[in-house]
Amino acid sequence: MSALSGTGYAVIGLLSVRSWSTYELAQQVQRSLGWFWPRTERKIYDEARRLVERGYASSANEMVGRRRRTMYSITPAGRTALAEWLGADSAPMKLESEALVRVFFADGGSLDDLLATLEGMRAEAEEKLTVLWGMAEALDEPAYEFSRRLQINALGLRFQLDHHRMVAEWATWAYEQAAGWNSTIDLGGWDWRNALRS
């Protein structure tokens, strides 16, 4: 069988934890993987169906009240595919940020625009830290659904906490640096070499 996409492996990874309905899969991706693997609900729905077509997952319809839902479960072939993928090299990490693109081209705009972008980055990172700390506190709840995976969840959560803390700290530093400029092209004696070393 041909290799899955990264999203296919992400979905099959979730199925290795437990069975999910299509809706539950999409929600769980947003709650957990969405922090570092953002995908649309449609993409998750499509991947779940592809996993069934390839024999990596099975699906079964069930009634919940008067509504029908499709439940997905991992198959032995899916567990094998996941294990093989986990043993292979990962693709290089990518970072995508419209705000950083704006910073990169800030010399084409005003200093106020640059400062607003940096302040927005700081505020967004602080908001995400608040959400993440809320998630961390939920790990202590006796009814936490994934208590057998606390060690794995803690690794991922720590990465996200460190990442957003770094973004908040960098955005604060960059704001303080740029606030002393006369404009995005008149730096008023600001020394970029010293800034990199500080």
JSON list of C-alpha atoms in Angstrom, two decimals:
[
{"chain": "A", "resi": 1, "resn": "MET", "atom": "CA", "xyz": [0.00, 0.00, 0.00]},
{"chain": "A", "resi": 2, "resn": "SER", "atom": "CA", "xyz": [1.10, 3.54, -0.66]},
{"chain": "A", "resi": 3, "resn": "ALA", "atom": "CA", "xyz": [2.20, 5.79, 2.18]},
{"chain": "A", "resi": 4, "resn": "LEU", "atom": "CA", "xyz": [-0.32, 8.03, 3.87]},
{"chain": "A", "resi": 5, "resn": "SER", "atom": "CA", "xyz": [-0.12, 11.79, 4.12]},
{"chain": "A", "resi": 6, "resn": "GLY", "atom": "CA", "xyz": [1.00, 13.29, 7.41]},
{"chain": "A", "resi": 7, "resn": "THR", "atom": "CA", "xyz": [-2.64, 14.03, 8.15]},
{"chain": "A", "resi": 8, "resn": "GLY", "atom": "CA", "xyz": [-3.52, 10.40, 7.47]},
{"chain": "A", "resi": 9, "resn": "TYR", "atom": "CA", "xyz": [-0.96, 9.30, 10.04]},
{"chain": "A", "resi": 10, "resn": "ALA", "atom": "CA", "xyz": [-2.26, 11.92, 12.49]},
{"chain": "A", "resi": 11, "resn": "VAL", "atom": "CA", "xyz": [-5.79, 10.53, 12.17]},
{"chain": "A", "resi": 12, "resn": "ILE", "atom": "CA", "xyz": [-4.61, 6.94, 12.45]},
{"chain": "A", "resi": 13, "resn": "GLY", "atom": "CA", "xyz": [-2.65, 7.96, 15.54]},
{"chain": "A", "resi": 14, "resn": "LEU", "atom": "CA", "xyz": [-5.86, 9.24, 17.12]},
{"chain": "A", "resi": 15, "resn": "LEU", "atom": "CA", "xyz": [-7.60, 6.00, 16.18]},
{"chain": "A", "resi": 16, "resn": "SER", "atom": "CA", "xyz": [-4.84, 4.10, 17.99]},
{"chain": "A", "resi": 17, "resn": "VAL", "atom": "CA", "xyz": [-5.96, 5.82, 21.20]},
{"chain": "A", "resi": 18, "resn": "ARG", "atom": "CA", "xyz": [-9.65, 4.91, 20.83]},
{"chain": "A", "resi": 19, "resn": "SER", "atom": "CA", "xyz": [-12.53, 4.74, 18.37]},
{"chain": "A", "resi": 20, "resn": "TRP", "atom": "CA", "xyz": [-14.03, 8.07, 17.32]},
{"chain": "A", "resi": 21, "resn": "SER", "atom": "CA", "xyz": [-17.01, 9.33, 15.37]},
{"chain": "A", "resi": 22, "resn": "THR", "atom": "CA", "xyz": [-16.20, 11.60, 12.45]},
{"chain": "A", "resi": 23, "resn": "TYR", "atom": "CA", "xyz": [-17.29, 14.63, 14.44]},
{"chain": "A", "resi": 24, "resn": "GLU", "atom": "CA", "xyz": [-15.29, 13.56, 17.50]},
{"chain": "A", "resi": 25, "resn": "LEU", "atom": "CA", "xyz": [-12.18, 13.07, 15.35]},
{"chain": "A", "resi": 26, "resn": "ALA", "atom": "CA", "xyz": [-12.46, 16.59, 13.94]},
{"chain": "A", "resi": 27, "resn": "GLN", "atom": "CA", "xyz": [-13.01, 18.05, 17.41]},
{"chain": "A", "resi": 28, "resn": "GLN", "atom": "CA", "xyz": [-10.07, 16.15, 18.91]},
{"chain": "A", "resi": 29, "resn": "VAL", "atom": "CA", "xyz": [-7.79, 17.29, 16.09]},
{"chain": "A", "resi": 30, "resn": "GLN", "atom": "CA", "xyz": [-8.72, 20.90, 16.87]},
{"chain": "A", "resi": 31, "resn": "ARG", "atom": "CA", "xyz": [-8.25, 20.36, 20.63]},
{"chain": "A", "resi": 32, "resn": "SER", "atom": "CA", "xyz": [-4.93, 18.55, 20.52]},
{"chain": "A", "resi": 33, "resn": "LEU", "atom": "CA", "xyz": [-3.17, 18.26, 17.17]},
{"chain": "A", "resi": 34, "resn": "GLY", "atom": "CA", "xyz": [-4.48, 21.63, 16.01]},
{"chain": "A", "resi": 35, "resn": "TRP", "atom": "CA", "xyz": [-1.79, 23.33, 18.09]},
{"chain": "A", "resi": 36, "resn": "PHE", "atom": "CA", "xyz": [0.92, 22.01, 15.78]},
{"chain": "A", "resi": 37, "resn": "TRP", "atom": "CA", "xyz": [-0.92, 20.28, 12.90]},
{"chain": "A", "resi": 38, "resn": "PRO", "atom": "CA", "xyz": [-3.84, 22.56, 11.97]},
{"chain": "A", "resi": 39, "resn": "ARG", "atom": "CA", "xyz": [-6.24, 20.99, 9.49]},
{"chain": "A", "resi": 40, "resn": "THR", "atom": "CA", "xyz": [-9.80, 21.72, 8.41]},
{"chain": "A", "resi": 41, "resn": "GLU", "atom": "CA", "xyz": [-12.66, 19.49, 9.50]},
{"chain": "A", "resi": 42, "resn": "ARG", "atom": "CA", "xyz": [-13.23, 18.54, 5.86]},
{"chain": "A", "resi": 43, "resn": "LYS", "atom": "CA", "xyz": [-9.64, 17.27, 5.59]},
{"chain": "A", "resi": 44, "resn": "ILE", "atom": "CA", "xyz": [-10.12, 15.09, 8.68]},
{"chain": "A", "resi": 45, "resn": "TYR", "atom": "CA", "xyz": [-13.38, 13.65, 7.34]},
{"chain": "A", "resi": 46, "resn": "ASP", "atom": "CA", "xyz": [-11.72, 12.84, 4.01]},
{"chain": "A", "resi": 47, "resn": "GLU", "atom": "CA", "xyz": [-8.70, 11.22, 5.68]},
{"chain": "A", "resi": 48, "resn": "ALA", "atom": "CA", "xyz": [-10.90, 9.00, 7.86]},
{"chain": "A", "resi": 49, "resn": "ARG", "atom": "CA", "xyz": [-12.66, 7.68, 4.74]},
{"chain": "A", "resi": 50, "resn": "ARG", "atom": "CA", "xyz": [-9.33, 7.12, 2.97]},
{"chain": "A", "resi": 51, "resn": "LEU", "atom": "CA", "xyz": [-8.05, 5.11, 5.92]},
{"chain": "A", "resi": 52, "resn": "VAL", "atom": "CA", "xyz": [-11.04, 2.79, 5.59]},
{"chain": "A", "resi": 53, "resn": "GLU", "atom": "CA", "xyz": [-10.48, 2.46, 1.83]},
{"chain": "A", "resi": 54, "resn": "ARG", "atom": "CA", "xyz": [-6.85, 1.45, 2.46]},
{"chain": "A", "resi": 55, "resn": "GLY", "atom": "CA", "xyz": [-7.73, -1.02, 5.20]},
{"chain": "A", "resi": 56, "resn": "TYR", "atom": "CA", "xyz": [-6.06, 0.96, 7.99]},
{"chain": "A", "resi": 57, "resn": "ALA", "atom": "CA", "xyz": [-9.38, 1.70, 9.71]},
{"chain": "A", "resi": 58, "resn": "SER", "atom": "CA", "xyz": [-12.85, 0.24, 9.84]},
{"chain": "A", "resi": 59, "resn": "SER", "atom": "CA", "xyz": [-16.10, 2.16, 10.02]},
{"chain": "A", "resi": 60, "resn": "ALA", "atom": "CA", "xyz": [-19.48, 1.25, 11.45]},
{"chain": "A", "resi": 61, "resn": "ASN", "atom": "CA", "xyz": [-22.71, 3.20, 11.49]},
{"chain": "A", "resi": 62, "resn": "GLU", "atom": "CA", "xyz": [-24.58, 3.49, 14.75]},
{"chain": "A", "resi": 63, "resn": "MET", "atom": "CA", "xyz": [-27.64, 5.36, 15.91]},
{"chain": "A", "resi": 64, "resn": "VAL", "atom": "CA", "xyz": [-27.44, 7.99, 18.62]},
{"chain": "A", "resi": 65, "resn": "GLY", "atom": "CA", "xyz": [-31.02, 8.88, 19.36]},
{"chain": "A", "resi": 66, "resn": "ARG", "atom": "CA", "xyz": [-32.49, 9.43, 15.92]},
{"chain": "A", "resi": 67, "resn": "ARG", "atom": "CA", "xyz": [-29.20, 10.42, 14.33]},
{"chain": "A", "resi": 68, "resn": "ARG", "atom": "CA", "xyz": [-26.82, 8.14, 12.56]},
{"chain": "A", "resi": 69, "resn": "ARG", "atom": "CA", "xyz": [-23.10, 8.55, 13.07]},
{"chain": "A", "resi": 70, "resn": "THR", "atom": "CA", "xyz": [-20.07, 6.78, 11.67]},
{"chain": "A", "resi": 71, "resn": "MET", "atom": "CA", "xyz": [-17.57, 5.39, 14.16]},
{"chain": "A", "resi": 72, "resn": "TYR", "atom": "CA", "xyz": [-13.98, 4.76, 13.05]},
{"chain": "A", "resi": 73, "resn": "SER", "atom": "CA", "xyz": [-11.58, 2.24, 14.61]},
{"chain": "A", "resi": 74, "resn": "ILE", "atom": "CA", "xyz": [-8.00, 1.28, 13.81]},
{"chain": "A", "resi": 75, "resn": "THR", "atom": "CA", "xyz": [-7.33, -2.12, 12.21]},
{"chain": "A", "resi": 76, "resn": "PRO", "atom": "CA", "xyz": [-4.27, -4.36, 12.74]},
{"chain": "A", "resi": 77, "resn": "ALA", "atom": "CA", "xyz": [-2.95, -3.09, 9.38]},
{"chain": "A", "resi": 78, "resn": "GLY", "atom": "CA", "xyz": [-3.42, 0.45, 10.67]},
{"chain": "A", "resi": 79, "resn": "ARG", "atom": "CA", "xyz": [-1.44, -0.30, 13.83]},
{"chain": "A", "resi": 80, "resn": "THR", "atom": "CA", "xyz": [1.35, -1.77, 11.69]},
{"chain": "A", "resi": 81, "resn": "ALA", "atom": "CA", "xyz": [1.38, 1.27, 9.38]},
{"chain": "A", "resi": 82, "resn": "LEU", "atom": "CA", "xyz": [1.47, 3.63, 12.36]},
{"chain": "A", "resi": 83, "resn": "ALA", "atom": "CA", "xyz": [4.33, 1.72, 14.00]},
{"chain": "A", "resi": 84, "resn": "GLU", "atom": "CA", "xyz": [6.35, 1.77, 10.77]},
{"chain": "A", "resi": 85, "resn": "TRP", "atom": "CA", "xyz": [5.75, 5.49, 10.31]},
{"chain": "A", "resi": 86, "resn": "LEU", "atom": "CA", "xyz": [6.78, 6.20, 13.92]},
{"chain": "A", "resi": 87, "resn": "GLY", "atom": "CA", "xyz": [10.06, 4.38, 13.25]},
{"chain": "A", "resi": 88, "resn": "ALA", "atom": "CA", "xyz": [10.86, 6.42, 10.13]},
{"chain": "A", "resi": 89, "resn": "ASP", "atom": "CA", "xyz": [12.53, 9.85, 9.92]},
{"chain": "A", "resi": 90, "resn": "SER", "atom": "CA", "xyz": [10.26, 12.87, 10.33]},
{"chain": "A", "resi": 91, "resn": "ALA", "atom": "CA", "xyz": [9.89, 15.61, 7.76]},
{"chain": "A", "resi": 92, "resn": "PRO", "atom": "CA", "xyz": [11.68, 18.83, 8.76]},
{"chain": "A", "resi": 93, "resn": "MET", "atom": "CA", "xyz": [9.74, 21.13, 11.08]},
{"chain": "A", "resi": 94, "resn": "LYS", "atom": "CA", "xyz": [8.02, 24.07, 9.38]},
{"chain": "A", "resi": 95, "resn": "LEU", "atom": "CA", "xyz": [7.01, 27.40, 10.83]},
{"chain": "A", "resi": 96, "resn": "GLU", "atom": "CA", "xyz": [4.30, 29.50, 9.19]},
{"chain": "A", "resi": 97, "resn": "SER", "atom": "CA", "xyz": [3.35, 32.93, 10.50]},
{"chain": "A", "resi": 98, "resn": "GLU", "atom": "CA", "xyz": [1.73, 35.79, 8.61]},
{"chain": "A", "resi": 99, "resn": "ALA", "atom": "CA", "xyz": [2.81, 38.11, 11.41]},
{"chain": "A", "resi": 100, "resn": "LEU", "atom": "CA", "xyz": [6.48, 37.19, 10.84]},
{"chain": "A", "resi": 101, "resn": "VAL", "atom": "CA", "xyz": [6.05, 37.85, 7.11]},
{"chain": "A", "resi": 102, "resn": "ARG", "atom": "CA", "xyz": [4.76, 41.31, 8.06]},
{"chain": "A", "resi": 103, "resn": "VAL", "atom": "CA", "xyz": [7.78, 41.83, 10.33]},
{"chain": "A", "resi": 104, "resn": "PHE", "atom": "CA", "xyz": [10.10, 40.69, 7.54]},
{"chain": "A", "resi": 105, "resn": "PHE", "atom": "CA", "xyz": [8.70, 43.34, 5.18]},
{"chain": "A", "resi": 106, "resn": "ALA", "atom": "CA", "xyz": [8.05, 46.02, 7.81]},
{"chain": "A", "resi": 107, "resn": "ASP", "atom": "CA", "xyz": [10.41, 48.45, 6.10]},
{"chain": "A", "resi": 108, "resn": "GLY", "atom": "CA", "xyz": [7.69, 48.87, 3.46]},
{"chain": "A", "resi": 109, "resn": "GLY", "atom": "CA", "xyz": [5.22, 50.19, 6.05]},
{"chain": "A", "resi": 110, "resn": "SER", "atom": "CA", "xyz": [5.00, 52.39, 9.10]},
{"chain": "A", "resi": 111, "resn": "LEU", "atom": "CA", "xyz": [6.62, 51.93, 12.48]},
{"chain": "A", "resi": 112, "resn": "ASP", "atom": "CA", "xyz": [3.15, 51.98, 14.06]},
{"chain": "A", "resi": 113, "resn": "ASP", "atom": "CA", "xyz": [2.14, 49.03, 11.87]},
{"chain": "A", "resi": 114, "resn": "LEU", "atom": "CA", "xyz": [5.24, 47.09, 12.92]},
{"chain": "A", "resi": 115, "resn": "LEU", "atom": "CA", "xyz": [4.61, 47.82, 16.59]},
{"chain": "A", "resi": 116, "resn": "ALA", "atom": "CA", "xyz": [0.96, 46.75, 16.23]},
{"chain": "A", "resi": 117, "resn": "THR", "atom": "CA", "xyz": [2.03, 43.49, 14.60]},
{"chain": "A", "resi": 118, "resn": "LEU", "atom": "CA", "xyz": [4.51, 42.78, 17.40]},
{"chain": "A", "resi": 119, "resn": "GLU", "atom": "CA", "xyz": [1.95, 43.64, 20.07]},
{"chain": "A", "resi": 120, "resn": "GLY", "atom": "CA", "xyz": [-0.55, 41.33, 18.34]},
{"chain": "A", "resi": 121, "resn": "MET", "atom": "CA", "xyz": [1.98, 38.50, 18.36]},
{"chain": "A", "resi": 122, "resn": "ARG", "atom": "CA", "xyz": [2.63, 39.02, 22.06]},
{"chain": "A", "resi": 123, "resn": "ALA", "atom": "CA", "xyz": [-1.08, 39.15, 22.92]},
{"chain": "A", "resi": 124, "resn": "GLU", "atom": "CA", "xyz": [-1.87, 36.04, 20.87]},
{"chain": "A", "resi": 125, "resn": "ALA", "atom": "CA", "xyz": [0.96, 34.10, 22.52]},
{"chain": "A", "resi": 126, "resn": "GLU", "atom": "CA", "xyz": [-0.25, 35.16, 25.99]},
{"chain": "A", "resi": 127, "resn": "GLU", "atom": "CA", "xyz": [-3.81, 34.05, 25.13]},
{"chain": "A", "resi": 128, "resn": "LYS", "atom": "CA", "xyz": [-2.54, 30.68, 23.96]},
{"chain": "A", "resi": 129, "resn": "LEU", "atom": "CA", "xyz": [-0.49, 30.28, 27.13]},
{"chain": "A", "resi": 130, "resn": "THR", "atom": "CA", "xyz": [-3.64, 30.86, 29.19]},
{"chain": "A", "resi": 131, "resn": "VAL", "atom": "CA", "xyz": [-5.49, 28.16, 27.23]},
{"chain": "A", "resi": 132, "resn": "LEU", "atom": "CA", "xyz": [-2.56, 25.75, 27.47]},
{"chain": "A", "resi": 133, "resn": "TRP", "atom": "CA", "xyz": [-2.24, 26.20, 31.24]},
{"chain": "A", "resi": 134, "resn": "GLY", "atom": "CA", "xyz": [-5.96, 25.44, 31.48]},
{"chain": "A", "resi": 135, "resn": "MET", "atom": "CA", "xyz": [-5.33, 22.25, 29.55]},
{"chain": "A", "resi": 136, "resn": "ALA", "atom": "CA", "xyz": [-2.43, 21.40, 31.86]},
{"chain": "A", "resi": 137, "resn": "GLU", "atom": "CA", "xyz": [-4.65, 21.81, 34.92]},
{"chain": "A", "resi": 138, "resn": "ALA", "atom": "CA", "xyz": [-7.21, 19.44, 33.37]},
{"chain": "A", "resi": 139, "resn": "LEU", "atom": "CA", "xyz": [-4.56, 16.70, 33.34]},
{"chain": "A", "resi": 140, "resn": "ASP", "atom": "CA", "xyz": [-4.95, 16.47, 37.12]},
{"chain": "A", "resi": 141, "resn": "GLU", "atom": "CA", "xyz": [-8.68, 15.77, 36.93]},
{"chain": "A", "resi": 142, "resn": "PRO", "atom": "CA", "xyz": [-9.54, 12.23, 38.09]},
{"chain": "A", "resi": 143, "resn": "ALA", "atom": "CA", "xyz": [-11.87, 11.79, 35.11]},
{"chain": "A", "resi": 144, "resn": "TYR", "atom": "CA", "xyz": [-9.25, 12.86, 32.53]},
{"chain": "A", "resi": 145, "resn": "GLU", "atom": "CA", "xyz": [-10.03, 10.67, 29.53]},
{"chain": "A", "resi": 146, "resn": "PHE", "atom": "CA", "xyz": [-6.46, 10.10, 28.43]},
{"chain": "A", "resi": 147, "resn": "SER", "atom": "CA", "xyz": [-4.79, 9.49, 31.80]},
{"chain": "A", "resi": 148, "resn": "ARG", "atom": "CA", "xyz": [-2.79, 6.55, 30.41]},
{"chain": "A", "resi": 149, "resn": "ARG", "atom": "CA", "xyz": [-1.15, 9.00, 27.98]},
{"chain": "A", "resi": 150, "resn": "LEU", "atom": "CA", "xyz": [-0.20, 11.71, 30.50]},
{"chain": "A", "resi": 151, "resn": "GLN", "atom": "CA", "xyz": [3.52, 11.28, 29.83]},
{"chain": "A", "resi": 152, "resn": "ILE", "atom": "CA", "xyz": [3.05, 11.78, 26.08]},
{"chain": "A", "resi": 153, "resn": "ASN", "atom": "CA", "xyz": [0.59, 14.65, 26.49]},
{"chain": "A", "resi": 154, "resn": "ALA", "atom": "CA", "xyz": [3.00, 16.35, 28.92]},
{"chain": "A", "resi": 155, "resn": "LEU", "atom": "CA", "xyz": [5.81, 16.27, 26.34]},
{"chain": "A", "resi": 156, "resn": "GLY", "atom": "CA", "xyz": [3.65, 17.91, 23.68]},
{"chain": "A", "resi": 157, "resn": "LEU", "atom": "CA", "xyz": [2.15, 20.38, 26.11]},
{"chain": "A", "resi": 158, "resn": "ARG", "atom": "CA", "xyz": [5.58, 21.44, 27.35]},
{"chain": "A", "resi": 159, "resn": "PHE", "atom": "CA", "xyz": [6.70, 22.09, 23.76]},
{"chain": "A", "resi": 160, "resn": "GLN", "atom": "CA", "xyz": [3.66, 24.31, 23.15]},
{"chain": "A", "resi": 161, "resn": "LEU", "atom": "CA", "xyz": [4.12, 26.16, 26.45]},
{"chain": "A", "resi": 162, "resn": "ASP", "atom": "CA", "xyz": [7.80, 26.80, 25.69]},
{"chain": "A", "resi": 163, "resn": "HIS", "atom": "CA", "xyz": [7.04, 27.83, 22.11]},
{"chain": "A", "resi": 164, "resn": "HIS", "atom": "CA", "xyz": [4.35, 30.37, 23.01]},
{"chain": "A", "resi": 165, "resn": "ARG", "atom": "CA", "xyz": [6.38, 31.66, 25.96]},
{"chain": "A", "resi": 166, "resn": "MET", "atom": "CA", "xyz": [9.29, 32.24, 23.56]},
{"chain": "A", "resi": 167, "resn": "VAL", "atom": "CA", "xyz": [7.02, 34.03, 21.07]},
{"chain": "A", "resi": 168, "resn": "ALA", "atom": "CA", "xyz": [5.68, 36.30, 23.83]},
{"chain": "A", "resi": 169, "resn": "GLU", "atom": "CA", "xyz": [9.20, 37.06, 25.09]},
{"chain": "A", "resi": 170, "resn": "TRP", "atom": "CA", "xyz": [10.56, 37.65, 21.58]},
{"chain": "A", "resi": 171, "resn": "ALA", "atom": "CA", "xyz": [7.63, 39.90, 20.60]},
{"chain": "A", "resi": 172, "resn": "THR", "atom": "CA", "xyz": [8.14, 41.95, 23.78]},
{"chain": "A", "resi": 173, "resn": "TRP", "atom": "CA", "xyz": [11.87, 42.24, 23.06]},
{"chain": "A", "resi": 174, "resn": "ALA", "atom": "CA", "xyz": [11.31, 43.16, 19.41]},
{"chain": "A", "resi": 175, "resn": "TYR", "atom": "CA", "xyz": [8.69, 45.75, 20.38]},
{"chain": "A", "resi": 176, "resn": "GLU", "atom": "CA", "xyz": [11.10, 47.35, 22.85]},
{"chain": "A", "resi": 177, "resn": "GLN", "atom": "CA", "xyz": [13.83, 47.42, 20.19]},
{"chain": "A", "resi": 178, "resn": "ALA", "atom": "CA", "xyz": [11.64, 48.89, 17.43]},
{"chain": "A", "resi": 179, "resn": "ALA", "atom": "CA", "xyz": [9.96, 51.41, 19.76]},
{"chain": "A", "resi": 180, "resn": "GLY", "atom": "CA", "xyz": [13.28, 53.30, 19.90]},
{"chain": "A", "resi": 181, "resn": "TRP", "atom": "CA", "xyz": [13.47, 53.70, 16.12]},
{"chain": "A", "resi": 182, "resn": "ASN", "atom": "CA", "xyz": [12.39, 56.86, 14.31]},
{"chain": "A", "resi": 183, "resn": "SER", "atom": "CA", "xyz": [10.80, 54.76, 11.54]},
{"chain": "A", "resi": 184, "resn": "THR", "atom": "CA", "xyz": [11.24, 51.30, 10.02]},
{"chain": "A", "resi": 185, "resn": "ILE", "atom": "CA", "xyz": [14.11, 52.67, 7.91]},
{"chain": "A", "resi": 186, "resn": "ASP", "atom": "CA", "xyz": [15.53, 55.36, 10.25]},
{"chain": "A", "resi": 187, "resn": "LEU", "atom": "CA", "xyz": [16.79, 53.38, 13.22]},
{"chain": "A", "resi": 188, "resn": "GLY", "atom": "CA", "xyz": [18.13, 56.36, 15.16]},
{"chain": "A", "resi": 189, "resn": "GLY", "atom": "CA", "xyz": [21.53, 54.80, 15.86]},
{"chain": "A", "resi": 190, "resn": "TRP", "atom": "CA", "xyz": [20.16, 51.37, 16.78]},
{"chain": "A", "resi": 191, "resn": "ASP", "atom": "CA", "xyz": [22.86, 48.72, 16.36]},
{"chain": "A", "resi": 192, "resn": "TRP", "atom": "CA", "xyz": [21.51, 45.47, 14.91]},
{"chain": "A", "resi": 193, "resn": "ARG", "atom": "CA", "xyz": [24.73, 43.60, 15.75]},
{"chain": "A", "resi": 194, "resn": "ASN", "atom": "CA", "xyz": [24.42, 44.47, 19.42]},
{"chain": "A", "resi": 195, "resn": "ALA", "atom": "CA", "xyz": [20.72, 43.54, 19.36]},
{"chain": "A", "resi": 196, "resn": "LEU", "atom": "CA", "xyz": [21.54, 40.06, 18.07]},
{"chain": "A", "resi": 197, "resn": "ARG", "atom": "CA", "xyz": [24.11, 39.55, 20.84]},
{"chain": "A", "resi": 198, "resn": "SER", "atom": "CA", "xyz": [21.97, 40.85, 23.72]}
]
